[in-house]
CSV table of C-alpha atoms in Angstrom, one decimal:
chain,number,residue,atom,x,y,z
A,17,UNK,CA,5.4,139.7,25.5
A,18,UNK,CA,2.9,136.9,26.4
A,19,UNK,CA,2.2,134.7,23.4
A,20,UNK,CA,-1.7,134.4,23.4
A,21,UNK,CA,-1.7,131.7,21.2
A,22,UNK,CA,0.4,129.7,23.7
A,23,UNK,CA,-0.6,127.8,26.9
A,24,UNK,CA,1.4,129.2,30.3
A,25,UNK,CA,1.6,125.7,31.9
A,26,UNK,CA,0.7,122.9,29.5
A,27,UNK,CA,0.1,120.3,32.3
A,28,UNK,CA,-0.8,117.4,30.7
A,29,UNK,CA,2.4,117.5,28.0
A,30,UNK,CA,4.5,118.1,31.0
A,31,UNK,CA,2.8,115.2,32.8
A,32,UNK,CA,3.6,113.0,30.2
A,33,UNK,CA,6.9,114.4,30.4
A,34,UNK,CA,7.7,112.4,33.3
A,35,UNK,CA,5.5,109.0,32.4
A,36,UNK,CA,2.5,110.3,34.0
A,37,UNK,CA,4.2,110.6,37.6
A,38,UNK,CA,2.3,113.5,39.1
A,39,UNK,CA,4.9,113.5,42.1
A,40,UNK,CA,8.2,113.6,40.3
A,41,UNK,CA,6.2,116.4,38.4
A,42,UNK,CA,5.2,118.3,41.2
A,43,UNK,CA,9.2,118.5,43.0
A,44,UNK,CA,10.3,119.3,39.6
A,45,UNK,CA,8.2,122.4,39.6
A,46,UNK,CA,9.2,123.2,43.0
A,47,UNK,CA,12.7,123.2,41.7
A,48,UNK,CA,11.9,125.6,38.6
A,49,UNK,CA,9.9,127.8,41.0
A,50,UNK,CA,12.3,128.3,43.5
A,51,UNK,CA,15.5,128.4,41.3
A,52,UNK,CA,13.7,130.7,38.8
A,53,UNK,CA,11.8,133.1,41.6
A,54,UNK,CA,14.8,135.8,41.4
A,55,UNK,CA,15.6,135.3,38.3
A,56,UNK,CA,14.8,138.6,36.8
A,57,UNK,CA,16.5,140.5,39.1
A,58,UNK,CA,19.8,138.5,38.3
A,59,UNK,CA,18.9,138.5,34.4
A,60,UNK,CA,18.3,142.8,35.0
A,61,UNK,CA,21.7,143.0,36.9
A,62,UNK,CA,23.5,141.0,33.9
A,63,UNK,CA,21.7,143.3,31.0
A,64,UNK,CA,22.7,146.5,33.4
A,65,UNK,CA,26.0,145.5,33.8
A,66,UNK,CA,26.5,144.4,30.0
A,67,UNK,CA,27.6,141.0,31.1
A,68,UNK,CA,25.8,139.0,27.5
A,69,UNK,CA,28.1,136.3,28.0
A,70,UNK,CA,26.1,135.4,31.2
A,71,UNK,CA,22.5,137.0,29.8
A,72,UNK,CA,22.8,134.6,26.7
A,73,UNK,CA,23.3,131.2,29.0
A,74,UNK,CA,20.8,132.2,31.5
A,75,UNK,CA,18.4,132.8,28.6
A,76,UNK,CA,19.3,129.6,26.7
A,77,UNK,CA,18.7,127.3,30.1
A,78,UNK,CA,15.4,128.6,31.1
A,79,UNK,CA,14.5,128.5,27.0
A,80,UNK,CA,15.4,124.7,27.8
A,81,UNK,CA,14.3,124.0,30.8
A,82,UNK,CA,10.9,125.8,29.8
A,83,UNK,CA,10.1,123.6,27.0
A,84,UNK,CA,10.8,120.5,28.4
A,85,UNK,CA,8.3,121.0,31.3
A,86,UNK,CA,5.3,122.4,29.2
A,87,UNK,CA,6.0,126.3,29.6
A,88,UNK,CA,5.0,126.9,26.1
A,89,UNK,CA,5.1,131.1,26.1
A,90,UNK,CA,8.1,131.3,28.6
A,91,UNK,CA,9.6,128.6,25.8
A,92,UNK,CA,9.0,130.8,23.2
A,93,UNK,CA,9.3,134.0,24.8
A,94,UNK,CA,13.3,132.6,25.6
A,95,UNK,CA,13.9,131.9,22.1
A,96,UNK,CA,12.6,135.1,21.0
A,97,UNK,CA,15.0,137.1,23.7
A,98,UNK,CA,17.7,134.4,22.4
A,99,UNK,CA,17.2,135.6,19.0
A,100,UNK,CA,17.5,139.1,20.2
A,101,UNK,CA,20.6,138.9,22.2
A,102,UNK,CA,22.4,137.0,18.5
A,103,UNK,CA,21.2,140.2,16.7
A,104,UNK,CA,22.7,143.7,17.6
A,105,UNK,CA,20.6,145.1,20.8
A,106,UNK,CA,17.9,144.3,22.9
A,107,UNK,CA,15.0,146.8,23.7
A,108,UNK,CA,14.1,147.0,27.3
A,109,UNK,CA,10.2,146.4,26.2
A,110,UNK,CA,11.8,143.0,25.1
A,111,UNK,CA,13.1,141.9,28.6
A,112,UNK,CA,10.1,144.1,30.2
A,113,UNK,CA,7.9,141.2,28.2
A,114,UNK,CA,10.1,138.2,28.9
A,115,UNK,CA,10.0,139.7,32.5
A,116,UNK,CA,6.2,139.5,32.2
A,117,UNK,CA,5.8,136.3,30.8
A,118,UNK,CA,8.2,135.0,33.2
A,119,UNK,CA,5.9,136.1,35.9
A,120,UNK,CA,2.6,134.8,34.8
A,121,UNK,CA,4.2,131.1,34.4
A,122,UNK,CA,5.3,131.0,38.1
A,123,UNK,CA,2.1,131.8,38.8
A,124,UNK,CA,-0.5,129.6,36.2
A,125,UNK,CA,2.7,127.0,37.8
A,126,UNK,CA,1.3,128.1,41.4
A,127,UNK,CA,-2.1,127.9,40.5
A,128,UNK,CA,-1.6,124.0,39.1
A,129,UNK,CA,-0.1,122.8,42.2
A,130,UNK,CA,-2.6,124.1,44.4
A,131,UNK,CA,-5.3,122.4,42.7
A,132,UNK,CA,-3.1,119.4,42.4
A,133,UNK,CA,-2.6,119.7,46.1
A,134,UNK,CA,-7.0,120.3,46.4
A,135,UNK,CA,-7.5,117.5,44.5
A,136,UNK,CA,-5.1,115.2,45.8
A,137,UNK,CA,-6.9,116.3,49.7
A,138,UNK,CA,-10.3,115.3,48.7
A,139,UNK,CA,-9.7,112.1,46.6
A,140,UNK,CA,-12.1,109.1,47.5
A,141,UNK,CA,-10.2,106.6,49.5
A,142,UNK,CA,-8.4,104.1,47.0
A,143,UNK,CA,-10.5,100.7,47.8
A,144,UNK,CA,-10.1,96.8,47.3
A,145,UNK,CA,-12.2,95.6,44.7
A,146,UNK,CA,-11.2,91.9,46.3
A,147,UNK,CA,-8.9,90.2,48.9
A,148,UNK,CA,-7.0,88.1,46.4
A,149,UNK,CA,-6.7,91.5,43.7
A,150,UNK,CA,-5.1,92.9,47.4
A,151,UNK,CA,-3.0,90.2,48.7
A,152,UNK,CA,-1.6,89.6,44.9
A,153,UNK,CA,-1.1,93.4,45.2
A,154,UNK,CA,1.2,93.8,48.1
A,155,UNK,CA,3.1,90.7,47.4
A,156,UNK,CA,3.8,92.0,43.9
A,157,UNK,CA,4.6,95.6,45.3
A,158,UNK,CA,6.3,94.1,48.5
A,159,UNK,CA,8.4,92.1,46.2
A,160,UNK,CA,9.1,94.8,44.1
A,161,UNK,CA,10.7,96.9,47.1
A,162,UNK,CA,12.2,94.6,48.4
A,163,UNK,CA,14.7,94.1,45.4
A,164,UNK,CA,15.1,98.0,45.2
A,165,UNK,CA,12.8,97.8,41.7
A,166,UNK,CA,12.3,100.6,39.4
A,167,UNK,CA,8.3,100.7,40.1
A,168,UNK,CA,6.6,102.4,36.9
A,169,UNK,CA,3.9,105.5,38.0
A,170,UNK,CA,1.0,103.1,36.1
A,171,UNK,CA,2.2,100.2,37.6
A,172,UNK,CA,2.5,101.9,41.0
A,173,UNK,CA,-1.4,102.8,40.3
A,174,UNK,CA,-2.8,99.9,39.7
A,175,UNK,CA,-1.3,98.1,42.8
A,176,UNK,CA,-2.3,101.0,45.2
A,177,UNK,CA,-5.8,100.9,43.5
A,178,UNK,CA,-6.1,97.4,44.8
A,179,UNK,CA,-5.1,97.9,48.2
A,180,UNK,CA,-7.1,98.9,51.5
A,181,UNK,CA,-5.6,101.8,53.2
A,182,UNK,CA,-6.9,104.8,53.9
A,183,UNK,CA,-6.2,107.6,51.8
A,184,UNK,CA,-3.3,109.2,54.1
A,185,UNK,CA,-1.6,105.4,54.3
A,186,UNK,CA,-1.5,105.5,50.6
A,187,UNK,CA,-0.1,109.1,50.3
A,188,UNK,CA,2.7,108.3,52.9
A,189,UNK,CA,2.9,105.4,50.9
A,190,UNK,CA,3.3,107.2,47.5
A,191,UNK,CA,5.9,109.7,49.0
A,192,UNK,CA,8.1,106.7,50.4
A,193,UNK,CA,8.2,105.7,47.2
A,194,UNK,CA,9.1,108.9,45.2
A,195,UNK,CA,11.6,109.4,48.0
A,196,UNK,CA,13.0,105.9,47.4
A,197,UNK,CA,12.6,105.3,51.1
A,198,UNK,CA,11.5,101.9,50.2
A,199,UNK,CA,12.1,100.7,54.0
A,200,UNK,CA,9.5,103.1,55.0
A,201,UNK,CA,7.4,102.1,52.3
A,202,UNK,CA,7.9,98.2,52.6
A,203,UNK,CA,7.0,98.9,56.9
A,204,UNK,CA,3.6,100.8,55.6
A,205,UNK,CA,2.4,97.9,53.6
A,206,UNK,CA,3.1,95.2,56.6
């Protein structure tokens, strides 16, 4: 059953999550979606065919997996099933409602990237606010490429704020990056 009292999709703890990089948040909810998309059919075919063994792990991941990206009622719906499944029997309104909750997450998870993806499409062009902010910029991010550097998400900001490309330079820019493609990244800013 949906725990009112608990967010679907608490963006902004997941954000943090991942040190406020949108983009490493964004694949990583790809990868829930997708591996978790059939996974009440394969949680209904375990329960049918009395395989717990394979029901408990399956519900202990996605309790995990749940909580650590911000799924606050899928968290706590998986620990309530958990709890079940360590007492005697389940009820089938109990996996009807994990089922449910399940459901609504993918889809507040849907929703999210959608307007993630809406706003990211209209953002304002990222502009200079002076030639020496810009040039220091790309010689600190050049620099920072070139010796295969770890570049921070805030970090990563501030330098793209200071540079003058338009917006879809910056967001092949961005995804170089996140891809670690850091040749393709390094040709973009020459």
């Amino acid at each position: 059953m949906i725990n009112n009292n608990l967010p679907l999709f608490d963006s902004e703890f997941a954000l943090n999550q991942f040190s406020g990089n949108q983009s490493l948040l964004s694949k990583m909810l790809d990868k829930f979606c997708e591996q978790y998309a059939s996974f009440c059919e394969q949680l209904l075919a375990s329960v049918e065919q009395n395989d717990l063994n394979t029901t408990k792990r399956d519900v202990h991941t996605i309790k995990g997996v749940s909580g650590n990206l911000g799924m606050k009622s899928l968290h706590q719906a998986s620990r309530d099933l958990e709890n079940n499944f360590q007492q005697t029997s389940v009820a089938e309104s109990d996996i009807a409602g994990f089922i449910t909750t399940l459901n609504h997450t993918l889809s507040a998870i849907a929703q999210f990237k959608a307007s993630s993806t809406a706003q990211e499409g209209s953002s304002e062009p990222i502009s200079n606010t002076s030639s020496a902010n810009e040039q220091n910029a790309r010689q600190l991010l050049l620099s920072s490429l070139r010796r295969k550097e770890f570049i921070t998400h805030t970090k990563l900001r501030a330098w793209m704020g200071d540079l003058s490309l338009t917006s879809d330079t910056l967001q092949d820019l961005q995804r170089a990056i996140d891809d670690l493609d850091y040749e393709k990244a390094i040709s973009l800013l020459e």
